[in-house]
Amino acid sequence: MPSRLRRLLMPILCLAAAGIGIAAAMAAQAPRGAPVWSYKVVARYPHDPGAFTQGLIFRDGFLYESTGLNGRSTVRKVKLDTGEVLQRANLPASVFGEGLTDRQTERGRQLLVLTWTSRAGYILDMGSFATAGTFSYPGEGWGLTRSQDTVYLSDGSAQIRLLDPKTLKERGRIEVRDGGRAIDQLNELEWVKGEIYANVWQTDRIVRIDPKSGRVLGWIDLSGLLSRHGSGGRGADVLNGIAYDAARDRLFVTGKWWPDLFEIKPVAPAGGKR
């Protein structure tokens, strides 16, 4: 390049080089999305295809499940191996049942059941399924889970409410974010090894959440679970329902009107870490 032309172009070249450097630095500092895991099917069990699954937990060898739809909302105790409903309570016909968890009280073990838009939850005795009370909350109710000292409630937004396990009154919130992106449509919740797992409504993904910060730790992509591994998905709706067996480290998932419930094992991405 002639020296005169080089002198003329040098400012432009310097600006371009600086621009490339700035862009590279910005890209390096930009928040990256959490890793996406796949899955392996460990076992498949029968599931009532008439169950519009909303909440799911595993306690003392049995599944406890809440179902939705007005006039059809129930709470059930289910035998894992056969899908047989061993015990059942109907919620009032006027409410749309939602998420489910349990708690230990001085009066024994109880089940907590949300409703969608009624702003009221039901408290059931876990042994008899008799109604032991109600509790209230503003807005909508979607999913429930708990740790030893906190009950977590989702409402379809990117926020998860933190409730006192005794009073069931709200004492804080976390916002779920993957990098700079808020993750809404959080539905059914489950407590798994110190993390919150959440179904993201109308997707085939479960999001893993840090319960203190709301930061997304990872995703589990369950695409093809029912179609490739199930007994047939006619009439089935979206993925929904997560239950964890802490004693045997087993993770169960199902969906609304699914004929199957699956035990799965999350599989890390190649070279990835938990």
mmCIF file of C-alpha atoms in Angstrom:
data_model
loop_
_atom_site.group_PDB
_atom_site.id
_atom_site.type_symbol
_atom_site.label_atom_id
_atom_site.label_comp_id
_atom_site.label_asym_id
_atom_site.label_seq_id
_atom_site.Cartn_x
_atom_site.Cartn_y
_atom_site.Cartn_z
ATOM 1 C CA MET A 1 0.000 0.000 0.000
ATOM 2 C CA PRO A 2 1.501 3.423 -0.926
ATOM 3 C CA SER A 3 2.607 5.401 2.116
ATOM 4 C CA ARG A 4 0.294 8.321 1.291
ATOM 5 C CA LEU A 5 -2.737 6.020 1.082
ATOM 6 C CA ARG A 6 -1.692 4.297 4.302
ATOM 7 C CA ARG A 7 -1.599 7.679 6.083
ATOM 8 C CA LEU A 8 -5.070 8.514 4.791
ATOM 9 C CA LEU A 9 -6.533 5.169 5.847
ATOM 10 C CA MET A 10 -4.769 4.832 9.198
ATOM 11 C CA PRO A 11 -7.426 6.685 11.264
ATOM 12 C CA ILE A 12 -10.147 4.543 9.720
ATOM 13 C CA LEU A 13 -8.189 1.340 10.335
ATOM 14 C CA CYS A 14 -7.534 2.322 13.955
ATOM 15 C CA LEU A 15 -11.200 3.067 14.560
ATOM 16 C CA ALA A 16 -12.178 -0.245 12.966
ATOM 17 C CA ALA A 17 -9.673 -2.141 15.101
ATOM 18 C CA ALA A 18 -10.898 -0.380 18.208
ATOM 19 C CA GLY A 19 -14.468 -1.163 17.226
ATOM 20 C CA ILE A 20 -13.644 -4.846 16.862
ATOM 21 C CA GLY A 21 -11.917 -4.798 20.256
ATOM 22 C CA ILE A 22 -14.875 -3.093 21.918
ATOM 23 C CA ALA A 23 -17.309 -5.525 20.324
ATOM 24 C CA ALA A 24 -15.261 -8.506 21.443
ATOM 25 C CA ALA A 25 -15.036 -7.154 24.974
ATOM 26 C CA MET A 26 -18.788 -6.523 25.084
ATOM 27 C CA ALA A 27 -19.475 -10.023 23.791
ATOM 28 C CA ALA A 28 -17.190 -11.514 26.416
ATOM 29 C CA GLN A 29 -18.975 -9.614 29.189
ATOM 30 C CA ALA A 30 -22.526 -10.295 27.915
ATOM 31 C CA PRO A 31 -24.462 -12.690 30.178
ATOM 32 C CA ARG A 32 -24.590 -16.187 28.773
ATOM 33 C CA GLY A 33 -27.567 -18.491 29.000
ATOM 34 C CA ALA A 34 -27.492 -21.368 31.475
ATOM 35 C CA PRO A 35 -26.525 -24.821 30.130
ATOM 36 C CA VAL A 36 -29.193 -27.042 28.603
ATOM 37 C CA TRP A 37 -29.304 -30.668 29.749
ATOM 38 C CA SER A 38 -30.949 -33.585 28.015
ATOM 39 C CA TYR A 39 -32.440 -36.670 29.671
ATOM 40 C CA LYS A 40 -32.468 -40.439 29.884
ATOM 41 C CA VAL A 41 -35.643 -42.406 30.607
ATOM 42 C CA VAL A 42 -35.100 -44.788 33.527
ATOM 43 C CA ALA A 43 -38.638 -46.166 33.852
ATOM 44 C CA ARG A 44 -42.205 -45.610 32.662
ATOM 45 C CA TYR A 45 -45.321 -45.983 34.805
ATOM 46 C CA PRO A 46 -49.069 -45.777 34.067
ATOM 47 C CA HIS A 47 -50.737 -42.409 34.661
ATOM 48 C CA ASP A 48 -54.426 -41.546 34.563
ATOM 49 C CA PRO A 49 -55.015 -39.892 31.153
ATOM 50 C CA GLY A 50 -58.022 -38.146 32.662
ATOM 51 C CA ALA A 51 -55.833 -36.295 35.161
ATOM 52 C CA PHE A 52 -55.232 -32.656 34.241
ATOM 53 C CA THR A 53 -52.072 -32.649 36.357
ATOM 54 C CA GLN A 54 -51.256 -29.481 38.263
ATOM 55 C CA GLY A 55 -49.152 -30.453 41.284
ATOM 56 C CA LEU A 56 -47.170 -33.602 42.030
ATOM 57 C CA ILE A 57 -45.099 -34.784 45.006
ATOM 58 C CA PHE A 58 -43.653 -38.113 46.167
ATOM 59 C CA ARG A 59 -43.917 -38.904 49.869
ATOM 60 C CA ASP A 60 -43.471 -42.152 51.804
ATOM 61 C CA GLY A 61 -43.650 -44.360 48.719
ATOM 62 C CA PHE A 62 -46.704 -42.739 47.107
ATOM 63 C CA LEU A 63 -47.466 -39.962 44.666
ATOM 64 C CA TYR A 64 -49.784 -37.154 45.696
ATOM 65 C CA GLU A 65 -51.304 -35.281 42.776
ATOM 66 C CA SER A 66 -53.598 -32.303 42.301
ATOM 67 C CA THR A 67 -55.654 -31.874 39.140
ATOM 68 C CA GLY A 68 -57.382 -28.892 37.599
ATOM 69 C CA LEU A 69 -60.433 -27.722 35.632
ATOM 70 C CA ASN A 70 -63.622 -26.357 37.152
ATOM 71 C CA GLY A 71 -65.857 -29.122 38.384
ATOM 72 C CA ARG A 72 -63.089 -31.714 37.956
ATOM 73 C CA SER A 73 -60.374 -30.548 40.358
ATOM 74 C CA THR A 74 -59.139 -33.224 42.753
ATOM 75 C CA VAL A 75 -56.399 -34.240 45.149
ATOM 76 C CA ARG A 76 -55.243 -37.845 44.887
ATOM 77 C CA LYS A 77 -52.980 -40.406 46.497
ATOM 78 C CA VAL A 78 -51.584 -42.608 43.722
ATOM 79 C CA LYS A 79 -49.717 -45.909 43.648
ATOM 80 C CA LEU A 80 -46.571 -45.372 41.594
ATOM 81 C CA ASP A 81 -46.221 -48.804 39.980
ATOM 82 C CA THR A 82 -49.800 -49.086 38.710
ATOM 83 C CA GLY A 83 -51.143 -45.527 38.611
ATOM 84 C CA GLU A 84 -54.062 -46.664 40.776
ATOM 85 C CA VAL A 85 -55.808 -43.850 42.642
ATOM 86 C CA LEU A 86 -55.901 -45.044 46.257
ATOM 87 C CA GLN A 87 -57.547 -41.990 47.779
ATOM 88 C CA ARG A 88 -59.285 -38.960 46.350
ATOM 89 C CA ALA A 89 -60.851 -35.691 47.452
ATOM 90 C CA ASN A 90 -62.841 -33.390 45.184
ATOM 91 C CA LEU A 91 -62.306 -29.665 45.405
ATOM 92 C CA PRO A 92 -65.379 -27.403 45.171
ATOM 93 C CA ALA A 93 -66.805 -27.285 41.647
ATOM 94 C CA SER A 94 -66.340 -23.518 41.543
ATOM 95 C CA VAL A 95 -62.546 -23.639 41.772
ATOM 96 C CA PHE A 96 -59.783 -24.591 39.358
ATOM 97 C CA GLY A 97 -57.196 -26.636 41.257
ATOM 98 C CA GLU A 98 -53.505 -25.850 40.867
ATOM 99 C CA GLY A 99 -50.185 -26.640 42.607
ATOM 100 C CA LEU A 100 -49.623 -28.918 45.589
ATOM 101 C CA THR A 101 -47.116 -29.448 48.378
ATOM 102 C CA ASP A 102 -47.099 -30.699 51.973
ATOM 103 C CA ARG A 103 -46.042 -29.451 55.394
ATOM 104 C CA GLN A 104 -45.588 -30.828 58.893
ATOM 105 C CA THR A 105 -47.613 -29.176 61.674
ATOM 106 C CA GLU A 106 -48.450 -29.840 65.306
ATOM 107 C CA ARG A 107 -51.671 -31.413 64.049
ATOM 108 C CA GLY A 108 -49.821 -33.754 61.707
ATOM 109 C CA ARG A 109 -48.860 -33.771 58.038
ATOM 110 C CA GLN A 110 -50.977 -31.625 55.735
ATOM 111 C CA LEU A 111 -51.380 -31.035 52.019
ATOM 112 C CA LEU A 112 -51.535 -27.482 50.639
ATOM 113 C CA VAL A 113 -53.450 -26.989 47.388
ATOM 114 C CA LEU A 114 -53.658 -23.807 45.309
ATOM 115 C CA THR A 115 -56.482 -22.594 43.100
ATOM 116 C CA TRP A 116 -55.941 -20.635 39.927
ATOM 117 C CA THR A 117 -57.977 -17.429 40.241
ATOM 118 C CA SER A 118 -60.005 -17.891 43.430
ATOM 119 C CA ARG A 119 -57.233 -16.376 45.589
ATOM 120 C CA ALA A 120 -57.699 -19.205 48.055
ATOM 121 C CA GLY A 121 -55.871 -22.405 48.862
ATOM 122 C CA TYR A 122 -57.065 -25.497 50.678
ATOM 123 C CA ILE A 123 -55.416 -27.316 53.569
ATOM 124 C CA LEU A 124 -56.100 -31.066 53.711
ATOM 125 C CA ASP A 125 -55.144 -33.616 56.322
ATOM 126 C CA MET A 126 -52.653 -35.849 54.529
ATOM 127 C CA GLY A 127 -53.989 -39.035 56.057
ATOM 128 C CA SER A 128 -57.748 -38.589 55.749
ATOM 129 C CA PHE A 129 -57.896 -35.905 53.020
ATOM 130 C CA ALA A 130 -60.376 -34.048 55.235
ATOM 131 C CA THR A 131 -60.367 -30.272 54.814
ATOM 132 C CA ALA A 132 -58.453 -28.708 57.699
ATOM 133 C CA GLY A 133 -58.679 -25.070 56.618
ATOM 134 C CA THR A 134 -58.027 -22.539 53.885
ATOM 135 C CA PHE A 135 -55.510 -19.780 53.233
ATOM 136 C CA SER A 136 -55.542 -16.731 50.980
ATOM 137 C CA TYR A 137 -53.117 -14.981 48.663
ATOM 138 C CA PRO A 138 -53.422 -12.139 46.127
ATOM 139 C CA GLY A 139 -53.460 -12.771 42.377
ATOM 140 C CA GLU A 140 -53.169 -16.181 40.780
ATOM 141 C CA GLY A 141 -51.843 -19.468 42.113
ATOM 142 C CA TRP A 142 -49.916 -21.857 39.813
ATOM 143 C CA GLY A 143 -47.290 -24.008 41.527
ATOM 144 C CA LEU A 144 -46.117 -24.887 45.047
ATOM 145 C CA THR A 145 -43.089 -26.508 46.628
ATOM 146 C CA ARG A 146 -41.198 -26.201 49.898
ATOM 147 C CA SER A 147 -37.840 -26.413 51.592
ATOM 148 C CA GLN A 148 -37.413 -26.968 55.320
ATOM 149 C CA ASP A 149 -38.154 -23.329 56.131
ATOM 150 C CA THR A 150 -39.967 -21.822 53.134
ATOM 151 C CA VAL A 151 -42.956 -22.502 50.914
ATOM 152 C CA TYR A 152 -42.506 -21.301 47.319
ATOM 153 C CA LEU A 153 -45.459 -20.195 45.174
ATOM 154 C CA SER A 154 -45.463 -19.429 41.433
ATOM 155 C CA ASP A 155 -48.141 -17.318 39.746
ATOM 156 C CA GLY A 156 -47.257 -17.552 36.042
ATOM 157 C CA SER A 157 -44.931 -14.567 36.157
ATOM 158 C CA ALA A 158 -41.142 -14.504 36.476
ATOM 159 C CA GLN A 159 -41.457 -14.082 40.236
ATOM 160 C CA ILE A 160 -41.674 -16.768 42.895
ATOM 161 C CA ARG A 161 -43.213 -15.835 46.225
ATOM 162 C CA LEU A 162 -41.655 -16.938 49.503
ATOM 163 C CA LEU A 163 -44.233 -17.898 52.127
ATOM 164 C CA ASP A 164 -43.867 -18.599 55.814
ATOM 165 C CA PRO A 165 -44.595 -22.333 56.192
ATOM 166 C CA LYS A 166 -46.647 -21.812 59.369
ATOM 167 C CA THR A 167 -48.736 -18.760 58.499
ATOM 168 C CA LEU A 168 -48.554 -19.092 54.690
ATOM 169 C CA LYS A 169 -48.122 -15.335 54.511
ATOM 170 C CA GLU A 170 -45.749 -13.853 51.937
ATOM 171 C CA ARG A 171 -42.385 -12.717 53.281
ATOM 172 C CA GLY A 172 -40.457 -12.026 50.080
ATOM 173 C CA ARG A 173 -40.001 -12.750 46.383
ATOM 174 C CA ILE A 174 -37.280 -13.737 43.952
ATOM 175 C CA GLU A 175 -37.236 -12.972 40.227
ATOM 176 C CA VAL A 176 -36.100 -15.796 37.969
ATOM 177 C CA ARG A 177 -33.581 -14.674 35.348
ATOM 178 C CA ASP A 178 -31.328 -16.423 32.872
ATOM 179 C CA GLY A 179 -28.570 -13.909 32.290
ATOM 180 C CA GLY A 180 -30.411 -10.691 31.550
ATOM 181 C CA ARG A 181 -33.692 -12.369 30.576
ATOM 182 C CA ALA A 182 -36.611 -12.786 32.958
ATOM 183 C CA ILE A 183 -38.193 -16.255 32.724
ATOM 184 C CA ASP A 184 -41.954 -16.141 33.142
ATOM 185 C CA GLN A 185 -44.737 -18.734 32.764
ATOM 186 C CA LEU A 186 -43.308 -20.592 35.770
ATOM 187 C CA ASN A 187 -45.774 -23.316 36.664
ATOM 188 C CA GLU A 188 -45.448 -26.508 38.725
ATOM 189 C CA LEU A 189 -42.554 -26.393 41.211
ATOM 190 C CA GLU A 190 -40.445 -29.052 42.953
ATOM 191 C CA TRP A 191 -37.627 -28.886 45.503
ATOM 192 C CA VAL A 192 -34.675 -30.980 44.273
ATOM 193 C CA LYS A 193 -31.318 -31.079 46.105
ATOM 194 C CA GLY A 194 -31.481 -27.487 47.255
ATOM 195 C CA GLU A 195 -32.794 -26.122 43.943
ATOM 196 C CA ILE A 196 -36.253 -25.262 42.637
ATOM 197 C CA TYR A 197 -37.245 -27.111 39.498
ATOM 198 C CA ALA A 198 -40.074 -25.472 37.541
ATOM 199 C CA ASN A 199 -42.123 -26.437 34.507
ATOM 200 C CA VAL A 200 -42.265 -23.532 32.064
ATOM 201 C CA TRP A 201 -45.846 -23.606 30.813
ATOM 202 C CA GLN A 202 -46.395 -24.590 27.176
ATOM 203 C CA THR A 203 -42.780 -25.694 26.747
ATOM 204 C CA ASP A 204 -40.930 -29.003 27.013
ATOM 205 C CA ARG A 205 -38.395 -27.554 29.427
ATOM 206 C CA ILE A 206 -37.789 -27.613 33.147
ATOM 207 C CA VAL A 207 -35.781 -24.723 34.569
ATOM 208 C CA ARG A 208 -33.432 -25.178 37.552
ATOM 209 C CA ILE A 209 -33.459 -22.169 39.865
ATOM 210 C CA ASP A 210 -31.241 -20.920 42.685
ATOM 211 C CA PRO A 211 -33.839 -20.337 45.458
ATOM 212 C CA LYS A 212 -31.855 -17.496 47.029
ATOM 213 C CA SER A 213 -31.079 -15.362 43.988
ATOM 214 C CA GLY A 214 -33.545 -16.540 41.346
ATOM 215 C CA ARG A 215 -30.648 -17.174 38.962
ATOM 216 C CA VAL A 216 -31.236 -19.917 36.413
ATOM 217 C CA LEU A 217 -28.709 -22.698 36.990
ATOM 218 C CA GLY A 218 -29.679 -24.807 34.012
ATOM 219 C CA TRP A 219 -32.415 -26.207 31.816
ATOM 220 C CA ILE A 220 -33.613 -29.770 31.196
ATOM 221 C CA ASP A 221 -34.988 -30.187 27.687
ATOM 222 C CA LEU A 222 -37.602 -32.978 27.657
ATOM 223 C CA SER A 223 -38.515 -32.684 23.980
ATOM 224 C CA GLY A 224 -39.912 -35.931 22.606
ATOM 225 C CA LEU A 225 -40.427 -37.525 26.007
ATOM 226 C CA LEU A 226 -44.016 -38.630 25.458
ATOM 227 C CA SER A 227 -43.913 -39.087 21.683
ATOM 228 C CA ARG A 228 -40.736 -41.182 21.648
ATOM 229 C CA HIS A 229 -40.942 -43.000 24.973
ATOM 230 C CA GLY A 230 -44.631 -43.041 25.879
ATOM 231 C CA SER A 231 -47.495 -45.421 25.234
ATOM 232 C CA GLY A 232 -49.378 -42.937 23.048
ATOM 233 C CA GLY A 233 -50.166 -39.280 23.412
ATOM 234 C CA ARG A 234 -53.627 -38.830 21.881
ATOM 235 C CA GLY A 235 -55.386 -36.013 23.697
ATOM 236 C CA ALA A 236 -52.345 -35.262 25.845
ATOM 237 C CA ASP A 237 -51.636 -31.667 26.779
ATOM 238 C CA VAL A 238 -48.458 -29.934 27.968
ATOM 239 C CA LEU A 239 -45.661 -31.251 30.150
ATOM 240 C CA ASN A 240 -46.528 -30.524 33.784
ATOM 241 C CA GLY A 241 -45.767 -32.315 37.023
ATOM 242 C CA ILE A 242 -42.418 -32.876 38.767
ATOM 243 C CA ALA A 243 -41.899 -35.091 41.813
ATOM 244 C CA TYR A 244 -38.654 -35.991 43.561
ATOM 245 C CA ASP A 245 -37.968 -39.048 45.714
ATOM 246 C CA ALA A 246 -35.162 -37.781 47.941
ATOM 247 C CA ALA A 247 -34.636 -41.149 49.638
ATOM 248 C CA ARG A 248 -33.774 -42.903 46.376
ATOM 249 C CA ASP A 249 -32.736 -39.909 44.247
ATOM 250 C CA ARG A 250 -35.486 -40.453 41.687
ATOM 251 C CA LEU A 251 -37.001 -37.711 39.517
ATOM 252 C CA PHE A 252 -40.510 -38.209 38.095
ATOM 253 C CA VAL A 253 -42.258 -36.127 35.436
ATOM 254 C CA THR A 254 -45.591 -36.272 33.635
ATOM 255 C CA GLY A 255 -48.052 -33.971 31.887
ATOM 256 C CA LYS A 256 -51.673 -32.918 31.680
ATOM 257 C CA TRP A 257 -53.790 -35.834 30.408
ATOM 258 C CA TRP A 258 -50.670 -37.927 29.867
ATOM 259 C CA PRO A 259 -51.101 -41.710 29.948
ATOM 260 C CA ASP A 260 -47.572 -42.127 31.308
ATOM 261 C CA LEU A 261 -45.397 -40.932 34.158
ATOM 262 C CA PHE A 262 -41.630 -41.182 33.657
ATOM 263 C CA GLU A 263 -38.649 -41.549 35.902
ATOM 264 C CA ILE A 264 -35.851 -39.651 34.194
ATOM 265 C CA LYS A 265 -32.179 -38.931 34.771
ATOM 266 C CA PRO A 266 -30.912 -35.515 33.599
ATOM 267 C CA VAL A 267 -27.895 -35.777 31.279
ATOM 268 C CA ALA A 268 -25.301 -32.997 31.271
ATOM 269 C CA PRO A 269 -24.242 -31.418 27.978
ATOM 270 C CA ALA A 270 -20.967 -32.693 26.549
ATOM 271 C CA GLY A 271 -18.153 -31.302 28.667
ATOM 272 C CA GLY A 272 -20.666 -29.599 30.930
ATOM 273 C CA LYS A 273 -20.840 -29.502 34.689
ATOM 274 C CA ARG A 274 -23.793 -29.428 37.043
#
